[in-house]
Amino acid sequence: MPPVAPRSGDAIFANVERVNAELFTLTYGAIVRQLLTDLEEVEEVNKQLDQMGYNIGVRLIDEFLAKSHVSRCVDFKETAEVIAKVGFKMFLGITATVTNWDAEGTSCSLVLEDNPLVDFVELPDTCQGLYYCNILSGVIRGALEMVSMKTEVTWVRDMLRGDDAYELQVKLLKQVPEEYPYKDDE
Amino acid sequence: MIGVGKIKQYTNVLEKPISKGKQEVSLSAFAFLFSELVQYNQTHVDNISELERRLEDAGYAVGARVLELLCHREKGNRRETRLLGILSFVHSTVWKVLFGKVADSLEKGTEHEDEYMISEKELLVNRFISIPKDMGTFNCGAFVAGIVRGVLDGAGFPAVVTAHFVPMEGQQRPRTTILIKFAEEVLQREARLG
């Protein structure tokens, strides 16, 4: 059977079932509020959001690969492009742009112009250290770890803190070779 | 630099124009998020009723905000004062905006005057959730019950709202019913209004 050509983000998004973004936004807000009430420390909430994102990412990658039919990415540059153009579009309906490649090609920035997670949100003074969208960094980290890339994802710019866009820095730490779950000689 | 930049920066979130509500995200994004909400709460509670209460509280916050948003956007800031009015607002407008369709049915309870039921064949939040047998009658629809309670409370109709599974003949998955029990003062007010 000839390999199926990879589908563009728009095509996949048009084909998946969709829900109102406001339900999504408000549910995420409820989650962050619950975490803030339970954990009280802003750093703890950041960590918990990242952990939740990680859990989502390891399952999201399966759906992503199944629906998008992308072939194996040749290098990290292609990976970043695929995440920005297909991944974000397919799940959140937004496109990101990839910028700021470093000299070795292991670190780049994903810039999001609009972000359905932060509609109607304003950070109060008591939560100034909070990375409200930290779940996204966990999702990317979890998803990439499942395809053998250990990465570090951090927020560079955050509109809720007064910047003009959302910018995530994705840094490839190392490629982990795939291990077989069983030994050959047993 | 003058003239550069596509997006106008709003210093205050209250100055941003309200979106039309047409933006969408994929169902799986919402399903993943909701499953994380449930999983997170599972680790923080000892029993099922506590879990249901936490989900309901999360939903309550959503409901309160949905009421504000929809009243402004859909109804031109008119508020419902009659019981049937607010029930049909929940059953049609709220459901349509949040879940993409009106609820399957709205019924008045036969046994008690203050009970109403909104039924749905399969709640959107329950679509990818299966309840293990040892959790008994737990229903993640408690989140939706919380949304309804938030809307009703904000609109001035305090009520106790719960979600129940109702097994249906000939169907594999049971139907979900949101049971709304209005507070005494609501019925008294309704009777006075005639």
XYZ file of C-alpha atoms in Angstrom:
380
model
C 0.000 0.000 0.000
C 1.533 3.363 -0.905
C 2.292 5.524 2.132
C -0.456 7.994 2.915
C 0.644 11.567 2.376
C 0.788 13.721 5.509
C -2.283 15.878 5.901
C -2.173 19.550 6.580
C -3.268 20.836 9.948
C -6.304 22.574 8.483
C -7.545 19.428 6.795
C -7.270 17.387 9.970
C -8.881 20.073 12.096
C -11.788 20.205 9.684
C -12.249 16.471 10.055
C -12.012 16.005 13.800
C -14.923 16.596 16.091
C -14.746 20.015 17.645
C -16.132 21.682 20.716
C -16.642 25.278 21.615
C -13.356 26.855 22.622
C -15.041 28.672 25.489
C -15.916 25.442 27.243
C -12.268 24.490 26.915
C -11.086 27.880 28.168
C -13.424 27.921 31.143
C -12.614 24.322 32.101
C -8.902 25.122 32.019
C -9.557 28.159 34.176
C -11.425 25.991 36.661
C -8.471 23.602 36.793
C -5.965 26.394 37.433
C -8.216 27.860 40.117
C -8.538 24.490 41.804
C -4.776 24.024 41.753
C -4.200 27.475 43.212
C -6.651 26.767 46.028
C -5.131 23.377 46.801
C -1.461 24.091 46.412
C -1.308 27.804 47.215
C 2.325 28.108 46.081
C 2.645 29.464 42.563
C 5.742 27.362 41.872
C 3.911 24.207 42.914
C 1.050 25.075 40.583
C 3.496 25.605 37.720
C 5.001 22.199 38.383
C 1.621 20.508 38.659
C 0.420 22.076 35.407
C 3.576 20.870 33.705
C 3.008 17.379 35.095
C -0.592 17.342 33.893
C 0.589 18.502 30.509
C 3.153 15.735 30.460
C 0.470 13.128 31.151
C -1.624 14.553 28.351
C 1.352 14.714 25.990
C 2.259 11.051 26.270
C -1.257 10.107 25.155
C -1.731 12.949 22.729
C 1.214 11.869 20.599
C -0.593 8.633 19.673
C -3.596 10.477 18.410
C -1.414 12.989 16.643
C 0.531 10.342 14.771
C -2.609 8.406 13.928
C -4.501 11.339 12.511
C -1.763 13.273 10.812
C 0.128 10.497 9.019
C 3.401 12.373 9.283
C 6.422 10.310 8.491
C 9.435 10.239 10.728
C 10.992 13.684 11.006
C 14.491 13.901 9.641
C 15.767 16.422 12.143
C 14.652 18.626 14.975
C 13.917 21.503 12.612
C 11.279 19.435 10.895
C 9.901 18.332 14.247
C 9.431 21.903 15.357
C 7.713 22.823 12.083
C 5.356 19.883 12.369
C 4.448 20.758 15.945
C 3.780 24.365 15.019
C 1.855 23.822 11.823
C 0.078 20.523 12.316
C 0.059 19.828 16.033
C -1.242 23.106 17.357
C -3.717 23.436 14.513
C -5.105 19.976 14.978
C -5.825 20.275 18.670
C -6.229 23.932 19.425
C -7.123 25.365 16.062
C -4.263 27.854 16.133
C -1.035 28.053 14.182
C 2.297 28.751 15.730
C 5.417 30.038 14.042
C 8.913 28.715 14.556
C 11.649 31.288 15.040
C 14.976 31.845 16.725
C 16.902 28.811 15.713
C 20.240 28.575 17.436
C 23.469 27.709 15.669
C 23.322 23.946 16.211
C 19.654 23.610 15.377
C 18.747 22.174 18.749
C 16.803 25.035 20.196
C 13.991 27.081 18.740
C 11.062 29.228 19.740
C 7.421 28.565 19.035
C 5.453 31.791 18.905
C 1.698 31.718 19.460
C -0.292 34.737 18.404
C -3.561 33.781 19.952
C -4.169 31.196 22.560
C -7.564 29.722 23.425
C -6.421 28.940 26.966
C -6.185 32.560 28.009
C -9.408 34.145 26.786
C -10.902 36.313 29.506
C -7.907 35.771 31.794
C -6.077 38.351 33.815
C -3.438 37.449 36.375
C -3.949 39.079 39.771
C -1.033 40.509 41.694
C -0.948 37.534 44.026
C -0.147 35.174 41.164
C 2.612 36.996 39.453
C 4.970 34.040 39.166
C 2.357 31.835 37.565
C 2.868 30.458 34.080
C -0.810 30.154 33.292
C -0.307 28.112 30.120
C 2.297 25.822 31.596
C 0.222 22.842 30.599
C 1.324 23.455 27.006
C 4.979 23.091 27.863
C 4.231 19.784 29.564
C 2.256 18.547 26.571
C 5.107 19.249 24.162
C 7.673 17.725 26.500
C 5.583 14.575 27.040
C 4.764 14.109 23.396
C 8.371 14.504 22.264
C 9.634 12.174 24.950
C 7.418 9.451 23.519
C 9.164 9.839 20.193
C 12.608 9.530 21.727
C 13.476 13.176 22.180
C 14.269 14.539 25.571
C 13.514 18.235 25.574
C 13.296 21.172 27.858
C 10.415 23.566 27.259
C 10.308 26.967 28.895
C 8.287 30.146 28.524
C 10.129 33.115 27.115
C 7.262 35.517 26.575
C 3.833 35.434 28.173
C 1.092 37.857 27.232
C -0.469 37.578 30.673
C 2.716 39.036 32.072
C 2.674 41.980 29.712
C 4.579 40.679 26.699
C 3.189 40.943 23.214
C 2.950 37.249 22.341
C 3.349 33.773 23.767
C 6.755 32.307 23.112
C 7.882 28.841 24.122
C 11.485 27.853 23.893
C 11.938 24.193 22.982
C 15.420 22.852 23.522
C 16.444 19.396 22.418
C 18.549 17.841 25.155
C 19.200 14.480 23.587
C 17.829 11.864 21.265
C 17.184 8.692 23.200
C 17.562 5.601 21.032
C 14.517 3.354 21.077
C 14.841 0.412 23.392
C 13.154 -2.861 22.867
C 11.036 -3.946 25.809
C 12.473 -7.417 25.666
C 15.960 -8.801 25.289
C 16.817 -10.597 22.071
C 18.538 -13.543 23.650
C 15.828 -14.480 26.116
C 8.541 51.592 16.002
C 5.425 53.157 14.628
C 2.950 51.191 12.602
C 4.511 47.829 13.298
C 2.619 44.979 14.890
C -0.584 43.321 13.873
C -2.249 42.916 17.204
C -3.438 45.817 19.247
C -2.228 45.392 22.781
C -4.864 45.817 25.421
C -3.481 46.789 28.768
C -6.598 45.712 30.540
C -8.386 42.465 29.799
C -11.685 44.269 30.293
C -11.000 46.418 27.258
C -10.603 43.477 24.903
C -13.619 42.901 22.683
C -15.578 39.794 23.595
C -15.114 37.039 21.065
C -18.071 35.932 18.976
C -17.840 32.472 20.425
C -17.170 30.774 17.137
C -13.684 29.574 17.888
C -13.310 25.840 18.305
C -10.809 23.380 19.629
C -10.706 19.679 18.963
C -12.856 17.403 21.082
C -9.818 15.383 22.025
C -8.089 18.451 23.467
C -11.087 18.983 25.742
C -11.310 15.280 26.558
C -7.629 15.150 27.550
C -8.031 18.234 29.708
C -11.135 16.895 31.412
C -9.491 13.547 32.078
C -6.575 15.324 33.746
C -9.051 17.251 35.902
C -10.679 14.016 37.032
C -7.367 12.239 37.570
C -5.951 15.129 39.580
C -9.006 15.185 41.816
C -8.948 11.436 42.274
C -5.592 11.688 43.990
C -6.843 14.323 46.382
C -9.969 12.702 47.743
C -10.837 9.718 49.895
C -14.262 8.858 48.617
C -16.582 9.218 45.702
C -18.909 11.858 47.027
C -15.926 14.092 47.718
C -14.766 13.585 44.127
C -18.204 14.451 42.824
C -18.282 17.545 44.976
C -14.938 18.751 43.674
C -15.968 18.217 40.072
C -19.177 20.035 40.784
C -17.297 22.941 42.301
C -15.140 23.180 39.207
C -18.276 23.156 37.090
C -19.911 25.794 39.283
C -17.169 28.263 38.429
C -17.634 27.536 34.722
C -21.384 27.960 35.009
C -21.192 31.326 36.727
C -19.004 32.660 33.955
C -21.013 31.107 31.175
C -24.102 32.876 32.504
C -22.389 36.269 32.422
C -20.972 35.677 28.968
C -24.170 34.404 27.398
C -26.428 36.962 29.014
C -24.312 39.673 27.529
C -23.736 38.125 24.155
C -26.865 36.183 23.319
C -29.585 37.867 25.231
C -28.576 41.506 25.169
C -28.299 41.713 28.960
C -31.884 40.740 29.640
C -32.284 38.430 32.551
C -34.712 35.624 33.038
C -37.028 35.982 35.990
C -39.347 33.024 35.468
C -38.563 29.409 36.220
C -39.469 28.045 32.830
C -37.534 30.859 31.220
C -34.302 30.031 32.976
C -34.802 26.308 32.447
C -35.255 26.724 28.755
C -32.252 29.073 28.705
C -30.151 26.300 30.238
C -31.661 23.580 28.109
C -31.289 25.417 24.805
C -28.854 28.314 24.847
C -26.314 27.089 27.373
C -26.300 23.574 25.996
C -26.073 24.803 22.417
C -23.099 27.028 23.152
C -21.194 24.592 25.319
C -21.996 21.276 23.702
C -23.063 22.220 20.197
C -26.637 20.977 20.447
C -29.690 21.527 22.620
C -30.209 19.043 25.409
C -32.229 15.975 24.524
C -35.122 16.654 26.815
C -36.415 18.798 29.626
C -38.981 17.255 31.923
C -40.815 18.194 35.033
C -40.551 15.732 37.871
C -43.762 13.866 38.612
C -43.194 13.170 42.266
C -42.077 16.567 43.491
C -43.084 20.025 42.447
C -39.595 21.399 42.684
C -37.795 18.855 40.534
C -36.907 19.172 36.892
C -34.759 16.937 34.731
C -32.583 17.608 31.755
C -31.635 14.432 29.965
C -28.935 13.660 27.517
C -28.225 10.402 25.765
C -24.473 10.805 26.141
C -22.932 13.773 27.881
C -19.998 15.222 26.013
C -17.799 14.993 29.088
C -18.623 11.320 29.570
C -17.846 10.226 26.053
C -14.395 8.909 26.658
C -14.862 7.949 30.278
C -15.642 4.524 31.637
C -16.449 4.100 35.292
C -14.889 1.092 37.019
C -17.349 -1.091 38.912
C -15.915 -0.276 42.296
C -16.833 3.364 41.875
C -20.506 2.539 41.955
C -22.745 5.349 40.904
C -20.078 7.957 40.300
C -20.799 10.132 37.304
C -18.392 12.613 35.780
C -21.493 14.453 34.708
C -21.147 16.034 38.142
C -19.076 18.599 36.276
C -22.049 19.443 34.063
C -24.326 19.431 37.104
C -21.977 22.002 38.569
C -22.219 24.127 35.430
C -26.012 24.081 35.629
C -25.923 24.931 39.328
C -23.565 27.819 38.593
C -25.877 29.203 35.931
C -28.987 28.854 38.095
C -27.337 30.286 41.181
C -26.005 33.265 39.288
C -29.422 33.887 37.778
C -31.102 33.907 41.169
C -32.591 30.407 41.179
C -30.704 28.499 43.866
C -30.963 24.761 43.390
C -29.356 21.438 44.173
C -28.229 19.834 40.950
C -27.006 16.282 40.566
C -26.180 13.957 37.701
C -27.497 10.411 37.473
C -27.217 7.503 35.134
C -30.550 6.130 34.033
C -30.338 2.747 32.341
C -32.421 2.591 29.190
C -34.037 -0.444 27.680
C -32.294 -1.726 24.631
C -29.326 0.610 24.938
C -25.836 -0.298 25.981
C -24.886 2.939 27.687
C -27.261 4.476 30.194
C -28.756 7.876 29.634
C -27.574 10.718 31.835
C -30.095 12.844 33.677
C -29.301 16.122 35.377
C -31.721 16.444 38.262
C -32.488 19.994 39.380
C -34.179 20.517 42.700
C -35.060 24.137 43.271
C -34.908 25.766 46.677
C -38.124 26.574 48.484
C -37.801 30.321 47.942
C -37.723 29.874 44.178
C -41.069 28.113 44.138
C -42.595 30.629 46.488
C -41.433 33.475 44.313
C -42.720 31.725 41.219
C -46.111 31.243 42.860
C -46.253 34.928 43.800
C -45.446 35.978 40.258
C -48.423 33.995 39.089
